[in-house]
Coordinates of C-alpha atoms in Angstrom, one line a residue:
X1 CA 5.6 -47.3 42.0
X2 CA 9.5 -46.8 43.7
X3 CA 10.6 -43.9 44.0
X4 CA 13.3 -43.0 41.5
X5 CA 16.4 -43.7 43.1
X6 CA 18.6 -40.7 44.0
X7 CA 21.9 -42.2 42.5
X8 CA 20.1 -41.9 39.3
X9 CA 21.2 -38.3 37.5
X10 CA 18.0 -35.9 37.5
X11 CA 17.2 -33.5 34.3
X12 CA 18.2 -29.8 35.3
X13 CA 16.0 -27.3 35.9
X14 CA 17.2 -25.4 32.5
X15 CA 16.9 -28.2 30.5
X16 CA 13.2 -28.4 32.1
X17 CA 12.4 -25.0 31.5
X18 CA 13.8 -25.1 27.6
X19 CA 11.4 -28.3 27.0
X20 CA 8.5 -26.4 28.4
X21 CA 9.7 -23.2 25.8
X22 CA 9.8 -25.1 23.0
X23 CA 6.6 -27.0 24.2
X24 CA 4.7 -23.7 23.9
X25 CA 6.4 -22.6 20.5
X26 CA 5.6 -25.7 18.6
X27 CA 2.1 -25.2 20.2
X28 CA 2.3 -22.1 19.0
X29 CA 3.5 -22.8 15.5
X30 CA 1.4 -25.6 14.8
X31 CA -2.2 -25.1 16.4
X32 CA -4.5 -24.6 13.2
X33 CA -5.7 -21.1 13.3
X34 CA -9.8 -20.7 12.6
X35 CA -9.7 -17.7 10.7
X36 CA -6.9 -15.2 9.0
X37 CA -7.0 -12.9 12.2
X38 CA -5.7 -15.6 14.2
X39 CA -3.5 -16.6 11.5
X40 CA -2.2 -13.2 11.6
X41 CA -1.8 -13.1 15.5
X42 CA 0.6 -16.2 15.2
X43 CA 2.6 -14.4 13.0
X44 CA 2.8 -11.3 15.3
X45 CA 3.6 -14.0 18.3
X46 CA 6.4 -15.6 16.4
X47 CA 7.6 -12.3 15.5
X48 CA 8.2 -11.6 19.1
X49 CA 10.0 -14.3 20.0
X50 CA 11.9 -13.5 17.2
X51 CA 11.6 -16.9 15.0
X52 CA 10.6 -14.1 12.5
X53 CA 12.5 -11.0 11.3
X54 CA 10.0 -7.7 11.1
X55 CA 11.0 -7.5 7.1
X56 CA 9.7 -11.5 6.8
X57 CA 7.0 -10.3 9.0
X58 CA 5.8 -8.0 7.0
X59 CA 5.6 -9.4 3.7
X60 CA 4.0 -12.5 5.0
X61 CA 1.7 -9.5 5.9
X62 CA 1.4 -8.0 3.0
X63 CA 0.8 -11.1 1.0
X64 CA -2.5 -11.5 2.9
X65 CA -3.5 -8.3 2.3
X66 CA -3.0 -8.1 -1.5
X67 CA -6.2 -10.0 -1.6
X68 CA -8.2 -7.7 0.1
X69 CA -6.9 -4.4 -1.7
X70 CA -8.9 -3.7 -5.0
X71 CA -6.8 -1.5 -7.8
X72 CA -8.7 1.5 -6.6
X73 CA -6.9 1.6 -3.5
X74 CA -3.2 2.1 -4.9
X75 CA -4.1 3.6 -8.1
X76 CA -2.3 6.9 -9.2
X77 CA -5.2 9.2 -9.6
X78 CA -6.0 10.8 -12.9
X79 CA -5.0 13.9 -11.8
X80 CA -1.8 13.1 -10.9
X81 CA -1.4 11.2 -14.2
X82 CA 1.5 12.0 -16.8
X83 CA 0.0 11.3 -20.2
X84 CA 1.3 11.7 -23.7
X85 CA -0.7 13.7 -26.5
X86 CA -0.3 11.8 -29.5
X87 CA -0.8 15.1 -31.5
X88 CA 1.8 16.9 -29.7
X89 CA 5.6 17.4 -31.5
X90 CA 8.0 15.0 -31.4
X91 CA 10.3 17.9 -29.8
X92 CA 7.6 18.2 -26.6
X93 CA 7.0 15.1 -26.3
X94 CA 11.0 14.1 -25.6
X95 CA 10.8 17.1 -23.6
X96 CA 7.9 15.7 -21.5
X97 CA 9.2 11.9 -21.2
X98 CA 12.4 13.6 -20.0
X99 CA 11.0 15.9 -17.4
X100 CA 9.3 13.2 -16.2
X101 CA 11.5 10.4 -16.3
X102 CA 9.1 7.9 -16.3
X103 CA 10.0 4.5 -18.2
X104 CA 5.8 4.5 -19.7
X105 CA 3.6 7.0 -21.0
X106 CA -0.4 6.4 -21.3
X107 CA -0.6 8.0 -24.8
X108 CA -4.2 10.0 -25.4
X109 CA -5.9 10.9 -28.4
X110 CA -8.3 14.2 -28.6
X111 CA -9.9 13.0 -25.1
X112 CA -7.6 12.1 -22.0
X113 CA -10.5 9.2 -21.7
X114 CA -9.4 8.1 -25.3
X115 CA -6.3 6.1 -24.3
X116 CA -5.3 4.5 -27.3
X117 CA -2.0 2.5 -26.3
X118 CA 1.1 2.5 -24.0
X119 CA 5.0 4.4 -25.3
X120 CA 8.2 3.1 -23.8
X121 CA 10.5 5.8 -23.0
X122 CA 13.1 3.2 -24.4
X123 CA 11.4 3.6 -27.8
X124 CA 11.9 7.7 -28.4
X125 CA 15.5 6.5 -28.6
X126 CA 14.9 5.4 -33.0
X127 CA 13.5 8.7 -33.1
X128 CA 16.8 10.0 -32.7
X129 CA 18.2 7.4 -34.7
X130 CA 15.9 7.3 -37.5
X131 CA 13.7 10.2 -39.5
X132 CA 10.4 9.6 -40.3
X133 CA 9.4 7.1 -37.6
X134 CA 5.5 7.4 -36.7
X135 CA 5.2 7.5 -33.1
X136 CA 2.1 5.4 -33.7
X137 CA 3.6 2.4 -34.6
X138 CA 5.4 2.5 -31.3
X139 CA 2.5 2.4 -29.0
X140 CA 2.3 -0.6 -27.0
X141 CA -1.8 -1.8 -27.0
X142 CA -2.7 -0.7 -23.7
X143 CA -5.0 -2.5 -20.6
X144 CA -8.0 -1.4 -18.9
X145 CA -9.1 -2.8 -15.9
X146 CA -12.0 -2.1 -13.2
X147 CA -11.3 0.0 -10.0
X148 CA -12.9 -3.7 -8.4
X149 CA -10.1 -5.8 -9.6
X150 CA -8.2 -7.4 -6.7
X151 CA -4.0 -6.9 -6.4
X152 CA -3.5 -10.4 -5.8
X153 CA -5.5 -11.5 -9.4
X154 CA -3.8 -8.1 -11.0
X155 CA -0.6 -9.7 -10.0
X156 CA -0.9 -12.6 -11.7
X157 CA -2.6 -11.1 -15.1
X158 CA 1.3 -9.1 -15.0
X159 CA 3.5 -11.9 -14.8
X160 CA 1.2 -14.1 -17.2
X161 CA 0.9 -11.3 -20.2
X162 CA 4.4 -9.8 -19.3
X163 CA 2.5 -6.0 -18.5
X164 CA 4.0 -3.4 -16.6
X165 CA 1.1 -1.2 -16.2
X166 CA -3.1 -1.0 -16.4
X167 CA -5.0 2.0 -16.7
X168 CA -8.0 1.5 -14.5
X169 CA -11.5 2.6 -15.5
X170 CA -14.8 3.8 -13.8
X171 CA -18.2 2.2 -13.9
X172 CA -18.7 4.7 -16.8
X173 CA -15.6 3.9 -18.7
X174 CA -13.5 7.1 -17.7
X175 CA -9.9 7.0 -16.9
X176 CA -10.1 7.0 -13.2
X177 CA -5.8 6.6 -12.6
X178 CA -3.2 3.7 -13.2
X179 CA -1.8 1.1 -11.5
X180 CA 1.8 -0.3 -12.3
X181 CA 3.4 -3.6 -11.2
X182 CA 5.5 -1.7 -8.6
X183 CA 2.8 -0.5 -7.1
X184 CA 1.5 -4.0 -6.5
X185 CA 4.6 -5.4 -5.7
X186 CA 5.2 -1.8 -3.0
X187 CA 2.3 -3.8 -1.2
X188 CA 4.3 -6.7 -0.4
X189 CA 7.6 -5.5 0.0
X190 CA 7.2 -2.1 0.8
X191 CA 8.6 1.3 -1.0
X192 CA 10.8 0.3 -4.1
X193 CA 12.1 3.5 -4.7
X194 CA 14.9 4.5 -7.6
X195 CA 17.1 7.9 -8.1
X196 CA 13.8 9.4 -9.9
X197 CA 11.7 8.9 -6.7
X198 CA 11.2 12.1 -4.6
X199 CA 10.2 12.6 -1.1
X200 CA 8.1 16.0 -2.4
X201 CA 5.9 17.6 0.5
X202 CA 3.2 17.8 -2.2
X203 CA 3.1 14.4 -2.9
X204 CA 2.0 14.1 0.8
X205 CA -1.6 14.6 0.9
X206 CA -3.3 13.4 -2.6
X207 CA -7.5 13.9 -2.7
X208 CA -9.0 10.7 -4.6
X209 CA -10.4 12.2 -8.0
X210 CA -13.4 9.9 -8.6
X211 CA -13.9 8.9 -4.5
X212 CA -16.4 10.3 -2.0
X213 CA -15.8 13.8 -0.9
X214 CA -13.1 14.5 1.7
X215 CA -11.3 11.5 0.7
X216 CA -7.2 11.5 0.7
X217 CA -4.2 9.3 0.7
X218 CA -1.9 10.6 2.8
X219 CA 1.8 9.5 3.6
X220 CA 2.5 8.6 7.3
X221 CA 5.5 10.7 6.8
X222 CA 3.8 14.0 6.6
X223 CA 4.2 16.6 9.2
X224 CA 1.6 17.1 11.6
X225 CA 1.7 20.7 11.2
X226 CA 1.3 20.5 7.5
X227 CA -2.1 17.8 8.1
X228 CA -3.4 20.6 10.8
X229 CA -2.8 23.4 8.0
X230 CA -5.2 21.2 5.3
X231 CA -7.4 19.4 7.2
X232 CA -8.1 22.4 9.9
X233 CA -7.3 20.3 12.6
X234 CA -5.0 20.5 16.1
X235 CA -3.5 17.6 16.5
X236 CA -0.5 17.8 19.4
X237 CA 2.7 18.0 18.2
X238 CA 4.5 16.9 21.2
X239 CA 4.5 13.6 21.1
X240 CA 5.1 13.4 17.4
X241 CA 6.2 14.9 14.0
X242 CA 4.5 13.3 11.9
X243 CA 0.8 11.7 11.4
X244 CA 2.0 8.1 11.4
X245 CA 3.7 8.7 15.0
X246 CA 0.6 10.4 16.0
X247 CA -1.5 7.3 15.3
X248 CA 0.7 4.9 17.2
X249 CA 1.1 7.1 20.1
X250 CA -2.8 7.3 20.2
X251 CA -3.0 3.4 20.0
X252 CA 0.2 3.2 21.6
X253 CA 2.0 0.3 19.3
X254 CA 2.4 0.1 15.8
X255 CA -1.2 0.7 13.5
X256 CA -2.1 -2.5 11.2
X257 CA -2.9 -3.0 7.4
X258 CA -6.3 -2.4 7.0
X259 CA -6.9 -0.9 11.3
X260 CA -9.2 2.1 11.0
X261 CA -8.7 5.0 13.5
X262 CA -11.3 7.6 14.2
X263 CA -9.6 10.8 16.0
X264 CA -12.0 13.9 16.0
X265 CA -13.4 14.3 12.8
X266 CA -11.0 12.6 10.6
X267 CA -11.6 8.7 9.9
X268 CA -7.7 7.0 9.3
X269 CA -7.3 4.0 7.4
X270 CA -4.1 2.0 7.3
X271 CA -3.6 0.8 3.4
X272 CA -0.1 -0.1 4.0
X273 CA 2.1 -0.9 7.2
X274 CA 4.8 -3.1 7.9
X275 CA 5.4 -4.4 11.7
X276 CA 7.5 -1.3 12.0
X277 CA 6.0 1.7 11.2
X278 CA 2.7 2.7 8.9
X279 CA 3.7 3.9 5.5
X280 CA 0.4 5.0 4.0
X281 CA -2.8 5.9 4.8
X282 CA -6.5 7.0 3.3
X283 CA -8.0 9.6 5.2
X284 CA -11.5 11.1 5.2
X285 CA -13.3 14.1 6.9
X286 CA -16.3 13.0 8.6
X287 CA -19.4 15.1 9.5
X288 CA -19.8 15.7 13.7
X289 CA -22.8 13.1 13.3
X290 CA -20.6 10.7 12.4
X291 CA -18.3 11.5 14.9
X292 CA -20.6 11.6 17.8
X293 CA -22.1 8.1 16.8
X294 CA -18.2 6.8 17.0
X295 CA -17.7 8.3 20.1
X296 CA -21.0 6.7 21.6
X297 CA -19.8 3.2 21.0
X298 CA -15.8 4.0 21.8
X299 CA -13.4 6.8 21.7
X300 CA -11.5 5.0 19.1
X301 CA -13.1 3.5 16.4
X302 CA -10.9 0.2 15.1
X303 CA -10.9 -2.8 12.7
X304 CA -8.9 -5.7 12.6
X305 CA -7.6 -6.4 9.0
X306 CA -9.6 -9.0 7.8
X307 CA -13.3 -6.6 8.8
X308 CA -11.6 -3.3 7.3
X309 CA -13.2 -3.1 3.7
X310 CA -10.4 -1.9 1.9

């Protein structure tokens, strides 16, 4: 073969050095991953060489993860529920769904386990309108699902029958909390909040009525003095306020859906995280056993996503 002829114009060395970048991108882009972990690192990849924004980014992210999350894991728990006593007065009840401010009620009878249908806010307007209205025939029938039942398929069973909300149920048929559509929806996009939602420091740290013992969801928000003053721990304070910055400083970069952290004695997993910051968090106090059997095998105990069993 000649040798090419040096009259003959030669391709720059920039043009050279894009071909080979957007070689390795379409590589990148279109190798077929084995598995959702590697699917996932793709997506973290293109994310850095920013052919994704971090808000795509994450719910691409927390589409994937819907399917792993079961109701139990974003439920409201029963103690932290707002229900209606269909015996109360019409007077306390308006008072209630106005102190509240909540556009549903769960509405009990005799038993907070005897749910026996659903009252829109909206609806307590005829009583104002009209006399005589039975609050009864206002209720709206209400649903019952298992603390099993996976977002992604309680997703769809809210679009398809139009429901806002589900009361979710124990293997024993107790009210164990509620789930609404936001909160399904909060998984994907992240917090949907309105001008009722409130940034309360005791909304911080929640125990998990009906979970093992010295089981919490915690915000990522919450001050690390205020976790020390619950949970009895010391956790430094100097390279972070809060817990979810004490977690990425530990791992130094940003904690994952679904990750599990073991610092001291308390066991962190990330329930929801965008590729910015962590946002929530179940936390549970472990015995020194555990600990020590953690520590034998690493100083940090973690999970990738798809092995966390959320």
């Amino acid at each position: 073969m000649s040798d090419p002829s040096p009259l003959q114009p030669q391709p720059a060395a920039s043009n050279r050095r894009e071909r080979g970048l957007l070689e390795r991108l379409s590589w990148l882009l279109l190798r077929e991953p084995e598995d959702r972990e590697q699917l996932l690192e793709v997506l973290q990849q293109a994310h850095e060489r920013n052919l994704l924004d971090a808000d795509a980014l994450s719910m691409i992210e927390g589409v994937m993860q819907v399917s792993e999350l079961a109701a139990r894991d974003i439920m409201i728990p029963r103690a932290q529920m707002d229900l209606i006593n269909i015996e109360d007065s019409l007077e306390d009840i308006l008072s209630f769904a106005v102190d509240k401010s909540h556009s549903r009620f769960p509405v009990y009878e005799g038993q907070r386990d005897n749910v026996i249908g659903v009252l829109l806010a909206k609806d307590l307007l005829q009583c104002q309108l009209r006399e005589g209205v039975d609050l009864r025939d206002m209720l709206r029938p209400a649903v019952f699902i298992p603390e099993s039942k996976r977002l992604n398929v309680l997703l769809r069973d809210f679009r398809q029958n139009r429901n806002h909300i589900a009361l979710v149920v124990d293997e024993f048929g107790g009210v164990a909390g509620l789930v609404t559509i936001e909160d399904v929806l909060e998984q994907i996009v992240g917090d949907i909040e309105d001008e009722y939602d409130f940034d309360e420091e005791a909304d911080n740290i929640v125990s998990l009525e009906g979970a093992d013992t010295g089981v919490y969801r915690v915000k990522a928000v919450t001050e690390i003095e205020q976790f020390n003053a619950v949970f009895g721990t010391r956790f430094e304070t100097d390279q972070a306020d809060t817990v979810g910055g004490l977690l990425s400083c530990h791992l130094a970069r940003v904690p994952r859906r679904g990750e599990v952290v073991q610092m001291d004695t308390i066991r962190f997993e990330v329930l929801r995280a965008d590729a910015r910051q962590v946002q929530l968090l179940k936390v549970q106090v472990t015995t020194p056993s555990d600990v020590s059997s953690a520590e034998h095998s690493s100083d940090v105990e973690t999970t990738s996503p798809k092995a966390a069993n959320l």
